[in-house]
Backbone as JSON Lines, residues from 0, in Angstrom:
{"i":0,"aa":"M","n":[21.41,202.44,22.49],"ca":[22.8,202.77,23.78],"c":[22.11,202.52,24.77]}
{"i":1,"aa":"G","n":[22.47,201.77,26.15],"ca":[21.58,202.25,27.14],"c":[22.36,203.38,28.51]}
{"i":2,"aa":"Q","n":[21.83,203.31,29.65],"ca":[22.79,204.15,30.44],"c":[23.68,204.21,31.56]}
{"i":3,"aa":"V","n":[24.28,203.07,30.73],"ca":[25.91,202.32,31.67],"c":[26.88,202.59,30.4]}
{"i":4,"aa":"K","n":[27.47,203.46,29.78],"ca":[28.86,203.48,28.9],"c":[30.14,203.06,28.82]}
{"i":5,"aa":"E","n":[29.79,202.44,27.99],"ca":[31.51,202.03,27.84],"c":[32.56,203.17,28.1]}
{"i":6,"aa":"I","n":[33.36,202.76,28.56],"ca":[34.06,204.36,28.11],"c":[36.01,203.29,28.29]}
{"i":7,"aa":"T","n":[37.16,204.47,27.57],"ca":[38.35,202.8,27.33],"c":[39.36,204.25,28.43]}
{"i":8,"aa":"A","n":[40.4,203.23,29.17],"ca":[41.11,204.16,29.56],"c":[41.41,205.41,29.21]}
{"i":9,"aa":"D","n":[41.65,206.14,28.22],"ca":[41.93,207.19,28.06],"c":[41.15,208.42,28.44]}
{"i":10,"aa":"A","n":[39.75,208.05,28.4],"ca":[38.02,208.68,28.91],"c":[38.32,209.16,30.32]}
{"i":11,"aa":"F","n":[39.17,207.69,30.89],"ca":[38.53,207.64,32.53],"c":[38.94,208.28,33.29]}
{"i":12,"aa":"D","n":[40.05,209.33,33.44],"ca":[40.07,210.3,33.64],"c":[39.12,211.89,34.17]}
{"i":13,"aa":"A","n":[39.18,211.76,32.17],"ca":[37.2,212.72,33.15],"c":[36.38,212.64,32.35]}
{"i":14,"aa":"E","n":[36.06,210.79,32.21],"ca":[34.28,210.1,33.02],"c":[34.22,210.39,34.03]}
{"i":15,"aa":"A","n":[35.48,209.61,34.88],"ca":[35.06,208.94,36.25],"c":[35.98,209.37,37.28]}
{"i":16,"aa":"R","n":[37.12,209.79,37.36],"ca":[37.79,210.35,37.99],"c":[37.26,211.92,38.45]}
{"i":17,"aa":"Q","n":[37.19,213.06,37.8],"ca":[36.94,214.06,37.81],"c":[35.32,214.24,37.48]}
{"i":18,"aa":"A","n":[34.22,213.48,38.04],"ca":[33.24,213.74,37.79],"c":[32.67,214.1,38.49]}
{"i":19,"aa":"A","n":[31.8,214.81,38.47],"ca":[30.67,215.96,39.23],"c":[29.98,214.96,40.44]}
{"i":20,"aa":"Q","n":[29.97,214.37,40.02],"ca":[28.55,212.91,40.82],"c":[29.79,211.87,41.0]}
{"i":21,"aa":"P","n":[29.22,211.62,41.97],"ca":[29.35,209.86,42.13],"c":[29.47,208.92,40.93]}
{"i":22,"aa":"V","n":[30.53,207.83,40.39],"ca":[30.56,206.87,39.83],"c":[30.34,205.15,40.31]}
{"i":23,"aa":"V","n":[30.18,204.98,39.82],"ca":[30.64,203.27,39.4],"c":[30.59,202.8,37.84]}
{"i":24,"aa":"V","n":[31.84,202.37,38.68],"ca":[32.73,201.55,37.65],"c":[32.74,200.27,36.98]}
{"i":25,"aa":"D","n":[32.05,200.17,36.5],"ca":[31.36,198.3,35.53],"c":[33.32,197.6,35.15]}
{"i":26,"aa":"F","n":[34.09,197.13,35.74],"ca":[34.82,195.75,34.61],"c":[34.81,194.88,34.61]}
{"i":27,"aa":"F","n":[34.69,194.14,33.25],"ca":[34.1,193.81,33.13],"c":[35.02,193.36,31.93]}
{"i":28,"aa":"A","n":[34.31,191.6,31.22],"ca":[35.72,191.26,29.62],"c":[34.16,190.67,28.89]}
{"i":29,"aa":"T","n":[34.7,191.13,27.32],"ca":[33.27,190.21,26.28],"c":[33.13,188.75,26.6]}
{"i":30,"aa":"W","n":[34.23,188.4,27.36],"ca":[34.04,186.9,27.29],"c":[33.32,186.05,28.65]}
{"i":31,"aa":"C","n":[33.19,186.97,29.35],"ca":[33.12,186.62,31.22],"c":[30.97,186.56,31.61]}
{"i":32,"aa":"P","n":[30.76,185.93,31.52],"ca":[29.3,185.23,31.54],"c":[28.89,185.77,32.56]}
{"i":33,"aa":"P","n":[29.47,185.75,33.79],"ca":[28.63,186.95,35.36],"c":[28.84,188.72,34.8]}
{"i":34,"aa":"C","n":[29.44,188.58,33.97],"ca":[29.32,190.28,33.24],"c":[28.08,190.37,32.49]}
{"i":35,"aa":"K","n":[27.73,189.84,31.8],"ca":[26.99,189.37,30.37],"c":[25.73,189.55,31.19]}
{"i":36,"aa":"A","n":[25.94,188.45,32.64],"ca":[24.59,188.55,32.92],"c":[24.37,189.17,34.46]}
{"i":37,"aa":"L","n":[25.24,190.36,34.65],"ca":[24.63,191.52,35.41],"c":[25.5,193.15,34.54]}
{"i":38,"aa":"A","n":[25.61,192.87,33.49],"ca":[24.7,194.34,32.37],"c":[23.2,194.76,32.17]}
{"i":39,"aa":"P","n":[22.0,193.59,32.52],"ca":[20.92,194.27,32.01],"c":[20.24,194.31,33.68]}
{"i":40,"aa":"I","n":[20.88,194.1,34.79],"ca":[20.8,194.38,36.24],"c":[21.36,195.89,35.81]}
{"i":41,"aa":"L","n":[22.65,196.43,36.13],"ca":[23.29,197.21,36.14],"c":[22.28,198.82,34.99]}
{"i":42,"aa":"E","n":[22.42,198.5,34.13],"ca":[20.82,199.23,33.24],"c":[20.36,199.69,33.85]}
{"i":43,"aa":"K","n":[19.59,198.91,34.61],"ca":[18.15,198.77,35.22],"c":[17.89,200.11,36.59]}
{"i":44,"aa":"V","n":[19.24,199.81,37.31],"ca":[19.51,200.2,38.52],"c":[20.5,201.83,37.57]}
{"i":45,"aa":"A","n":[21.37,201.59,37.02],"ca":[21.29,203.38,36.7],"c":[20.44,203.43,35.85]}
{"i":46,"aa":"A","n":[19.29,203.59,34.98],"ca":[18.02,204.18,35.12],"c":[17.72,204.54,36.21]}
{"i":47,"aa":"A","n":[17.32,203.75,37.13],"ca":[16.93,204.68,38.14],"c":[18.12,205.79,38.83]}
{"i":48,"aa":"Y","n":[18.99,205.48,38.99],"ca":[19.42,206.53,39.22],"c":[20.45,207.66,38.78]}
{"i":49,"aa":"A","n":[19.29,207.42,37.39],"ca":[20.02,209.24,36.57],"c":[20.08,209.63,36.49]}
{"i":50,"aa":"G","n":[21.09,210.94,36.63],"ca":[20.86,212.25,37.31],"c":[21.88,212.07,38.88]}
{"i":51,"aa":"K","n":[21.23,211.27,39.1],"ca":[22.49,211.6,40.99],"c":[23.71,211.33,40.6]}
{"i":52,"aa":"V","n":[24.05,209.67,39.26],"ca":[25.03,209.28,39.93],"c":[25.75,208.75,37.98]}
{"i":53,"aa":"T","n":[27.04,208.51,37.84],"ca":[27.37,207.7,36.62],"c":[27.33,206.66,36.87]}
{"i":54,"aa":"F","n":[27.28,206.17,35.63],"ca":[27.61,204.87,35.71],"c":[28.63,204.62,34.6]}
{"i":55,"aa":"V","n":[29.0,203.85,34.5],"ca":[30.6,203.18,33.25],"c":[30.96,202.27,33.56]}
{"i":56,"aa":"K","n":[31.29,201.59,31.95],"ca":[32.35,200.23,32.12],"c":[33.64,200.4,31.31]}
{"i":57,"aa":"V","n":[34.21,200.17,31.8],"ca":[35.77,199.26,31.8],"c":[36.1,198.29,31.16]}
{"i":58,"aa":"N","n":[36.22,197.6,29.93],"ca":[36.67,196.17,29.38],"c":[38.11,196.48,29.87]}
{"i":59,"aa":"T","n":[37.98,195.4,30.78],"ca":[39.62,194.38,30.92],"c":[40.92,194.69,30.26]}
{"i":60,"aa":"D","n":[40.12,193.72,29.22],"ca":[41.55,193.16,28.35],"c":[41.59,194.3,27.21]}
{"i":61,"aa":"E","n":[40.56,195.22,27.62],"ca":[41.5,196.62,26.35],"c":[41.9,197.93,27.78]}
{"i":62,"aa":"A","n":[41.7,197.43,29.02],"ca":[42.28,198.25,29.72],"c":[43.04,197.49,30.95]}
{"i":63,"aa":"P","n":[44.33,197.1,30.76],"ca":[44.39,196.43,31.79],"c":[45.12,197.36,32.67]}
{"i":64,"aa":"E","n":[45.79,198.1,32.25],"ca":[46.82,198.79,33.25],"c":[45.34,199.98,34.19]}
{"i":65,"aa":"L","n":[43.99,199.84,33.86],"ca":[43.26,200.77,34.66],"c":[43.53,199.25,35.67]}
{"i":66,"aa":"A","n":[42.62,198.25,35.12],"ca":[42.51,197.16,36.45],"c":[43.32,196.73,37.36]}
{"i":67,"aa":"G","n":[44.53,197.37,36.59],"ca":[46.07,197.01,37.7],"c":[45.26,197.65,38.72]}
{"i":68,"aa":"E","n":[45.71,199.42,38.25],"ca":[46.08,200.46,39.37],"c":[44.31,199.99,40.13]}
{"i":69,"aa":"F","n":[43.47,199.31,39.93],"ca":[42.43,199.38,40.89],"c":[42.01,197.85,41.78]}
{"i":70,"aa":"G","n":[42.83,197.43,41.48],"ca":[44.15,195.79,41.75],"c":[42.39,195.52,41.65]}
{"i":71,"aa":"I","n":[41.86,195.3,40.01],"ca":[41.04,194.07,39.38],"c":[41.49,192.87,39.07]}
{"i":72,"aa":"R","n":[41.32,191.54,40.96],"ca":[40.87,190.49,41.02],"c":[40.59,189.65,39.5]}
{"i":73,"aa":"G","n":[39.44,189.85,40.22],"ca":[37.82,189.01,39.85],"c":[37.2,190.12,38.39]}
{"i":74,"aa":"I","n":[36.75,189.48,37.55],"ca":[35.38,190.24,37.18],"c":[33.8,189.87,37.1]}
{"i":75,"aa":"P","n":[32.98,189.94,37.03],"ca":[32.83,191.21,37.03],"c":[33.37,192.03,38.35]}
{"i":76,"aa":"T","n":[33.31,193.18,38.49],"ca":[34.46,194.3,39.34],"c":[33.42,195.27,39.67]}
{"i":77,"aa":"L","n":[32.81,195.76,40.56],"ca":[31.95,196.78,40.62],"c":[32.57,198.2,41.68]}
{"i":78,"aa":"V","n":[33.1,199.33,40.99],"ca":[34.05,200.35,41.73],"c":[33.13,201.2,42.15]}
{"i":79,"aa":"F","n":[33.14,201.68,43.35],"ca":[32.04,203.14,43.57],"c":[33.31,204.15,44.04]}
{"i":80,"aa":"L","n":[32.9,204.72,43.3],"ca":[33.83,206.64,42.92],"c":[33.06,207.23,43.78]}
{"i":81,"aa":"K","n":[33.53,208.32,44.52],"ca":[32.9,209.29,44.66],"c":[34.41,210.34,45.28]}
{"i":82,"aa":"G","n":[34.01,211.74,44.7],"ca":[35.36,212.77,44.41],"c":[36.55,212.42,44.16]}
{"i":83,"aa":"G","n":[36.7,211.05,42.96],"ca":[37.47,210.31,42.6],"c":[38.53,209.36,43.32]}
{"i":84,"aa":"Q","n":[38.26,208.79,44.66],"ca":[38.47,207.88,45.4],"c":[37.19,206.88,45.31]}
{"i":85,"aa":"V","n":[37.93,205.73,45.56],"ca":[37.16,204.42,45.61],"c":[36.51,204.45,46.91]}
{"i":86,"aa":"V","n":[35.95,204.16,47.06],"ca":[33.96,205.01,48.37],"c":[34.02,202.43,48.78]}
{"i":87,"aa":"Q","n":[34.29,201.87,47.81],"ca":[33.81,201.24,48.36],"c":[34.2,199.77,46.81]}
{"i":88,"aa":"S","n":[33.85,198.27,46.32],"ca":[34.02,197.85,45.15],"c":[33.29,196.16,46.04]}
{"i":89,"aa":"L","n":[32.59,195.91,44.57],"ca":[32.06,194.25,44.74],"c":[32.79,193.95,43.85]}
{"i":90,"aa":"T","n":[32.8,192.63,43.83],"ca":[33.5,191.55,43.19],"c":[32.33,190.59,42.69]}
{"i":91,"aa":"G","n":[32.33,189.59,41.57],"ca":[31.34,188.79,41.52],"c":[30.18,189.64,40.9]}
{"i":92,"aa":"L","n":[28.8,188.46,40.54],"ca":[27.58,189.06,40.22],"c":[26.91,189.43,41.53]}
{"i":93,"aa":"R","n":[26.33,190.41,41.78],"ca":[25.46,190.32,42.28],"c":[24.13,191.29,42.16]}
{"i":94,"aa":"G","n":[23.75,190.98,42.9],"ca":[22.17,191.51,42.53],"c":[21.63,192.76,42.96]}
{"i":95,"aa":"E","n":[20.1,193.1,41.87],"ca":[19.72,194.38,42.57],"c":[20.06,195.0,43.74]}
{"i":96,"aa":"S","n":[19.1,194.79,44.24],"ca":[19.77,195.58,45.81],"c":[20.34,195.2,46.01]}
{"i":97,"aa":"E","n":[21.41,194.46,46.2],"ca":[23.31,195.14,46.99],"c":[23.38,196.21,46.12]}
{"i":98,"aa":"I","n":[23.74,195.95,45.04],"ca":[24.0,197.08,43.88],"c":[22.96,198.95,44.61]}
{"i":99,"aa":"R","n":[21.48,198.85,44.54],"ca":[21.33,199.21,45.22],"c":[21.78,199.86,45.9]}
{"i":100,"aa":"S","n":[21.63,199.49,47.55],"ca":[22.57,198.79,49.02],"c":[23.47,200.12,48.81]}
{"i":101,"aa":"A","n":[24.59,199.47,48.18],"ca":[26.27,199.96,47.54],"c":[26.27,201.63,47.37]}
{"i":102,"aa":"V","n":[25.36,202.49,45.81],"ca":[24.89,203.05,45.07],"c":[24.49,204.5,46.07]}
{"i":103,"aa":"D","n":[23.07,203.76,46.67],"ca":[23.01,204.39,47.95],"c":[23.75,204.76,48.98]}
{"i":104,"aa":"A","n":[25.13,204.14,49.62],"ca":[25.72,204.49,50.28],"c":[26.33,205.15,49.59]}
{"i":105,"aa":"L","n":[26.67,205.48,48.85],"ca":[27.69,206.27,47.68],"c":[27.3,207.85,48.46]}
{"i":106,"aa":"L","n":[26.02,208.4,47.48],"ca":[24.92,208.95,48.01],"c":[25.05,209.55,48.94]}
């Protein structure tokens, strides 16, 4: 298993909203090619920020209520949370440098 932990809607509050450190949530689906392309990039960024930022992923097909709550209109979408609040979101396949910049802004 990598640095990015897949979580369920039931675990979302504990793992993301109430996390002690900033959280990056990857909203994805198993059938989505850009989501698959983003996964190794996100793993690399997550490894670089291990211990400072928590990275989780949520399958929108299994947690449609969470996707709705966060207004997810396209996938993949990265949602950046600090203190349980949305600070920023990025929709679509993004490069490592853009994701790192967003994580740096979160810190």
